Amino acid sequence: MGAAVASLLFACSSESSDGFQLSIDIPSANNSPVKVSLEGDSVIYEGTLTDGSLIAEVANFGHQFAMVQIMELGQPAVYFHDGADVTITFEEGAGFKIDAGVMNDSANALNDQSAFFGQTMQVLEQKYMAAMDSGNVDAQNQIREEAMSLMESQERMKIEFAKRNDILGAAIALSSQSSNLTYEDLKAVLDQVSPEFHEAPDYTRLAERVETMGRSAVGMQFKDFAQATPDGGSLNVLAVDGKYVLVDFWASWCRPCRAANPALVELYNTYNEKGFNILGVSLDRDGAAWQKGIAEDGLPWPQVSDLQYWQNEISTYYGIQFIPQNILIDDNGVIVAKNMEPAQLGDFLANNL
């Protein structure tokens, strides 16, 4: 198990209509080239330090992440731009200091909390490696569960922060790597963004994500799709028989998916005759690997795929960004639950079939 802890810097302050002043004072950077770019590598400024210093007027741009690359240092300075003047310094060991207003102070407070999680995660990683060396499988499983709980707590802290921090909150929500964020979570972040920021790129992107997630909200009708089966035929999602059908997004190359398959097979064998079925939607791109994974895991339920990897038509429509994920539909095609763990799904089936 690897434990990676990422920390982002955000900065935001009062808006300037014409441009902003970028000031850099890093003597160790010498006469380094400097580049300011946006998401997607769109360059909006290029210049050169003079003895580690630079003061430049830069044309303003919308509220979004910006990356200041100082080539001599190698690592970039990342901040959230809203038109305020930006001052950047750097110290060995401490890293970048970005002065950009009150929202930067709020973001730094969030980063300080994240740093605590990072330190704890490093301790867990050391314990996990020691458990591996000693062959203590029980300890490995316990540490893994603790690490997963810690990561989820960190993401929960971030999303609660995002719900009360305007456009900065939208940026934080979009940066989340958690697969457990709900439609309600992201909708709450979106709804608290002030109207003055509704043209900002992060607001637009979050609105699109919320719209996509809303398609799989409980109570929505599942959209029918037809994709190829392993034998070269075609199958519609809503043609799969069952009082309840679990649409399971997986892939043969996805280790967590493969690890979850035995529990799904057990549930299928227990409840299939009572009206439970599963449809596997594979994000594979190699047909042979897909079929091999089905055979190796002994998956008895129907399978479909368009072999388009993360661009699978069904998963794209429902905004699937992590796998395994699932959507449970009833015999009318209405969504009744999503992303159920095997134990939760087992309890649901025991009470409803």
Tab-separated table of C-alpha atoms in Angstrom, residues 69-296:
chain	number	residue	atom	x	y	z
A	69	GLN	CA	6.693	27.924	-12.845
A	70	ILE	CA	10.114	29.196	-11.825
A	71	MET	CA	12.351	26.956	-13.900
A	72	GLU	CA	15.408	27.238	-11.644
A	73	LEU	CA	13.452	25.775	-8.711
A	74	GLY	CA	11.812	22.935	-10.593
A	75	GLN	CA	8.637	22.855	-8.500
A	76	PRO	CA	5.707	25.166	-9.344
A	77	ALA	CA	3.797	27.567	-7.115
A	78	VAL	CA	0.044	26.933	-7.394
A	79	TYR	CA	-2.633	29.367	-6.284
A	80	PHE	CA	-6.268	30.203	-6.948
A	81	HIS	CA	-6.541	33.441	-8.919
A	82	ASP	CA	-9.254	36.095	-8.633
A	83	GLY	CA	-7.452	39.180	-9.910
A	84	ALA	CA	-5.606	40.178	-6.733
A	85	ASP	CA	-1.925	41.093	-6.726
A	86	VAL	CA	0.303	38.084	-6.053
A	87	THR	CA	3.619	38.078	-4.169
A	88	ILE	CA	5.733	34.915	-4.147
A	89	THR	CA	8.796	34.110	-2.038
A	90	PHE	CA	10.563	30.827	-1.388
A	91	GLU	CA	12.636	29.365	1.429
A	92	GLU	CA	14.501	26.063	1.429
A	93	GLY	CA	12.671	23.639	3.671
A	94	ALA	CA	9.584	25.840	4.009
A	95	GLY	CA	8.746	26.062	0.313
A	96	PHE	CA	6.683	28.787	-1.348
A	97	LYS	CA	4.917	31.576	0.483
A	98	ILE	CA	2.133	33.177	-1.557
A	99	ASP	CA	0.615	36.452	-0.378
A	100	ALA	CA	-2.712	36.994	-2.092
A	101	GLY	CA	-5.363	38.073	0.419
A	102	VAL	CA	-7.805	36.741	2.989
A	103	MET	CA	-8.954	33.678	1.068
A	104	ASN	CA	-5.366	32.552	0.894
A	105	ASP	CA	-5.316	32.682	4.717
A	106	SER	CA	-8.386	30.412	4.770
A	107	ALA	CA	-6.796	28.023	2.294
A	108	ASN	CA	-3.612	27.921	4.356
A	109	ALA	CA	-5.649	26.982	7.418
A	110	LEU	CA	-7.133	24.090	5.446
A	111	ASN	CA	-3.670	23.059	4.295
A	112	ASP	CA	-2.437	23.083	7.890
A	113	GLN	CA	-5.187	20.625	8.800
A	114	SER	CA	-4.299	18.497	5.778
A	115	ALA	CA	-0.665	18.465	6.902
A	116	PHE	CA	-1.763	16.743	10.134
A	117	PHE	CA	-3.451	14.025	8.092
A	118	GLY	CA	-0.288	13.687	6.027
A	119	GLN	CA	1.908	13.177	9.068
A	120	THR	CA	-0.471	10.561	10.448
A	121	MET	CA	-0.571	8.812	7.074
A	122	GLN	CA	3.221	8.604	6.998
A	123	VAL	CA	3.187	6.898	10.399
A	124	LEU	CA	0.601	4.410	9.144
A	125	GLU	CA	2.683	3.707	6.064
A	126	GLN	CA	5.704	2.887	8.216
A	127	LYS	CA	3.582	0.571	10.379
A	128	TYR	CA	2.184	-1.095	7.264
A	129	MET	CA	5.647	-1.754	5.846
A	130	ALA	CA	6.709	-3.264	9.182
A	131	ALA	CA	3.610	-5.496	9.170
A	132	MET	CA	4.451	-6.625	5.646
A	133	ASP	CA	8.025	-7.441	6.645
A	134	SER	CA	6.796	-9.540	9.563
A	135	GLY	CA	4.053	-11.196	7.512
A	136	ASN	CA	1.314	-10.023	9.882
A	137	VAL	CA	-1.706	-10.042	7.559
A	138	ASP	CA	-4.198	-9.074	10.285
A	139	ALA	CA	-2.162	-5.986	11.127
A	140	GLN	CA	-1.911	-5.082	7.430
A	141	ASN	CA	-5.692	-5.251	7.053
A	142	GLN	CA	-6.258	-3.195	10.197
A	143	ILE	CA	-3.791	-0.508	9.104
A	144	ARG	CA	-5.295	-0.431	5.603
A	145	GLU	CA	-8.773	0.126	7.053
A	146	GLU	CA	-7.448	2.855	9.341
A	147	ALA	CA	-5.737	4.569	6.402
A	148	MET	CA	-8.890	4.441	4.279
A	149	SER	CA	-10.909	5.891	7.162
A	150	LEU	CA	-8.324	8.634	7.621
A	151	MET	CA	-8.374	9.571	3.942
A	152	GLU	CA	-12.152	9.692	3.941
A	153	SER	CA	-12.118	11.900	7.054
A	154	GLN	CA	-9.752	14.271	5.280
A	155	GLU	CA	-12.002	14.467	2.228
A	156	ARG	CA	-15.036	15.011	4.466
A	157	MET	CA	-13.228	17.880	6.196
A	158	LYS	CA	-12.436	19.436	2.812
A	159	ILE	CA	-15.992	19.193	1.514
A	160	GLU	CA	-17.441	20.715	4.694
A	161	PHE	CA	-14.927	23.559	4.313
A	162	ALA	CA	-15.944	23.918	0.660
A	163	LYS	CA	-19.610	24.323	1.607
A	164	ARG	CA	-18.872	27.657	3.307
A	165	ASN	CA	-16.070	29.188	1.216
A	166	ASP	CA	-17.728	30.512	-1.943
A	167	ILE	CA	-15.800	30.102	-5.217
A	168	LEU	CA	-12.767	28.740	-3.341
A	169	GLY	CA	-15.084	25.979	-2.142
A	170	ALA	CA	-15.925	25.070	-5.728
A	171	ALA	CA	-12.218	24.709	-6.505
A	172	ILE	CA	-11.680	22.513	-3.452
A	173	ALA	CA	-14.657	20.303	-4.288
A	174	LEU	CA	-13.345	19.786	-7.813
A	175	SER	CA	-9.927	18.800	-6.459
A	176	SER	CA	-11.371	16.048	-4.254
A	177	GLN	CA	-10.283	12.497	-5.058
A	178	SER	CA	-12.986	10.852	-2.948
A	179	SER	CA	-15.452	8.513	-4.624
A	180	ASN	CA	-17.847	8.960	-1.681
A	181	LEU	CA	-18.873	12.551	-2.325
A	182	THR	CA	-22.592	12.638	-2.935
A	183	TYR	CA	-24.739	14.647	-5.291
A	184	GLU	CA	-26.071	16.473	-2.234
A	185	ASP	CA	-22.527	17.388	-1.131
A	186	LEU	CA	-21.550	18.937	-4.445
A	187	LYS	CA	-24.939	20.596	-4.946
A	188	ALA	CA	-24.524	22.282	-1.539
A	189	VAL	CA	-21.119	23.622	-2.591
A	190	LEU	CA	-22.499	24.843	-5.910
A	191	ASP	CA	-25.499	26.574	-4.335
A	192	GLN	CA	-23.386	28.633	-1.915
A	193	VAL	CA	-21.230	30.226	-4.636
A	194	SER	CA	-22.022	33.946	-4.956
A	195	PRO	CA	-23.669	35.069	-8.229
A	196	GLU	CA	-20.673	37.283	-9.023
A	197	PHE	CA	-18.614	34.115	-9.529
A	198	HIS	CA	-21.075	32.226	-11.733
A	199	GLU	CA	-18.957	32.899	-14.811
A	200	ALA	CA	-15.824	31.513	-13.150
A	201	PRO	CA	-14.392	28.334	-14.718
A	202	ASP	CA	-14.560	26.364	-11.463
A	203	TYR	CA	-18.246	27.218	-11.026
A	204	THR	CA	-18.980	26.105	-14.585
A	205	ARG	CA	-17.095	22.841	-14.155
A	206	LEU	CA	-18.760	22.098	-10.831
A	207	ALA	CA	-22.210	22.855	-12.291
A	208	GLU	CA	-21.514	20.364	-15.085
A	209	ARG	CA	-20.397	17.723	-12.590
A	210	VAL	CA	-23.477	18.270	-10.430
A	211	GLU	CA	-25.718	17.932	-13.479
A	212	THR	CA	-24.006	14.669	-14.414
A	213	MET	CA	-24.208	13.266	-10.874
A	214	GLY	CA	-27.873	14.210	-10.736
A	215	ARG	CA	-28.557	11.664	-13.466
A	216	SER	CA	-27.803	8.858	-11.002
A	217	ALA	CA	-29.643	10.334	-8.016
A	218	VAL	CA	-32.024	8.022	-6.189
A	219	GLY	CA	-35.451	8.211	-7.805
A	220	MET	CA	-34.177	9.018	-11.301
A	221	GLN	CA	-34.984	6.803	-14.268
A	222	PHE	CA	-31.924	4.920	-15.516
A	223	LYS	CA	-31.220	5.767	-19.151
A	224	ASP	CA	-31.168	2.723	-21.380
A	225	PHE	CA	-28.029	1.873	-23.336
A	226	ALA	CA	-27.034	-0.977	-25.615
A	227	GLN	CA	-23.460	-2.280	-25.699
A	228	ALA	CA	-21.612	-5.339	-26.938
A	229	THR	CA	-21.534	-8.605	-24.997
A	230	PRO	CA	-18.387	-10.766	-24.762
A	231	ASP	CA	-19.696	-13.113	-27.475
A	232	GLY	CA	-20.161	-10.239	-29.941
A	233	GLY	CA	-23.881	-9.741	-29.442
A	234	SER	CA	-25.658	-6.682	-28.065
A	235	LEU	CA	-27.583	-6.163	-24.835
A	236	ASN	CA	-29.696	-3.296	-23.508
A	237	VAL	CA	-29.256	-2.422	-19.850
A	238	LEU	CA	-32.986	-2.362	-19.146
A	239	ALA	CA	-33.434	-5.717	-20.867
A	240	VAL	CA	-31.664	-7.484	-17.998
A	241	ASP	CA	-34.235	-9.363	-15.930
A	242	GLY	CA	-34.490	-8.842	-12.201
A	243	LYS	CA	-36.589	-7.264	-9.488
A	244	TYR	CA	-33.357	-5.469	-8.630
A	245	VAL	CA	-30.412	-5.173	-11.012
A	246	LEU	CA	-26.994	-3.962	-9.898
A	247	VAL	CA	-25.243	-2.084	-12.718
A	248	ASP	CA	-21.631	-2.775	-11.736
A	249	PHE	CA	-18.898	-0.578	-13.251
A	250	TRP	CA	-15.623	-2.506	-13.255
A	251	ALA	CA	-12.639	-3.561	-15.395
A	252	SER	CA	-10.336	-6.556	-15.583
A	253	TRP	CA	-7.333	-4.280	-14.904
A	254	CYS	CA	-8.904	-2.799	-11.751
A	255	ARG	CA	-7.570	-4.619	-8.674
A	256	PRO	CA	-10.198	-3.283	-6.235
A	257	CYS	CA	-12.875	-4.425	-8.694
A	258	ARG	CA	-11.414	-7.910	-8.891
A	259	ALA	CA	-11.101	-8.033	-5.113
A	260	ALA	CA	-14.808	-7.152	-4.762
A	261	ASN	CA	-15.992	-9.774	-7.262
A	262	PRO	CA	-16.056	-12.811	-4.891
A	263	ALA	CA	-18.506	-11.027	-2.572
A	264	LEU	CA	-20.705	-10.105	-5.547
A	265	VAL	CA	-20.639	-13.705	-6.784
A	266	GLU	CA	-21.761	-14.857	-3.338
A	267	LEU	CA	-24.635	-12.361	-3.297
A	268	TYR	CA	-25.634	-13.342	-6.824
A	269	ASN	CA	-25.683	-17.033	-5.929
A	270	THR	CA	-27.738	-16.336	-2.807
A	271	TYR	CA	-30.347	-13.992	-4.267
A	272	ASN	CA	-30.523	-14.575	-8.014
A	273	GLU	CA	-33.411	-17.014	-7.817
A	274	LYS	CA	-35.265	-14.487	-5.643
A	275	GLY	CA	-35.029	-11.754	-8.284
A	276	PHE	CA	-31.562	-10.217	-7.977
A	277	ASN	CA	-29.379	-9.775	-11.032
A	278	ILE	CA	-26.168	-7.971	-11.963
A	279	LEU	CA	-25.040	-6.326	-15.187
A	280	GLY	CA	-21.316	-5.769	-15.512
A	281	VAL	CA	-20.307	-2.643	-17.433
A	282	SER	CA	-16.619	-3.013	-18.186
A	283	LEU	CA	-14.217	-0.127	-18.697
A	284	ASP	CA	-11.795	-2.453	-20.439
A	285	ARG	CA	-10.201	-1.643	-23.789
A	286	ASP	CA	-8.835	-5.109	-24.533
A	287	GLY	CA	-11.542	-7.615	-25.346
A	288	ALA	CA	-9.382	-10.640	-24.571
A	289	ALA	CA	-8.392	-9.257	-21.154
A	290	TRP	CA	-12.052	-8.502	-20.423
A	291	GLN	CA	-13.130	-12.058	-21.244
A	292	LYS	CA	-10.204	-13.506	-19.282
A	293	GLY	CA	-11.191	-11.478	-16.197
A	294	ILE	CA	-14.786	-12.719	-16.434
A	295	ALA	CA	-13.622	-16.327	-16.662
A	296	GLU	CA	-11.007	-16.081	-13.900
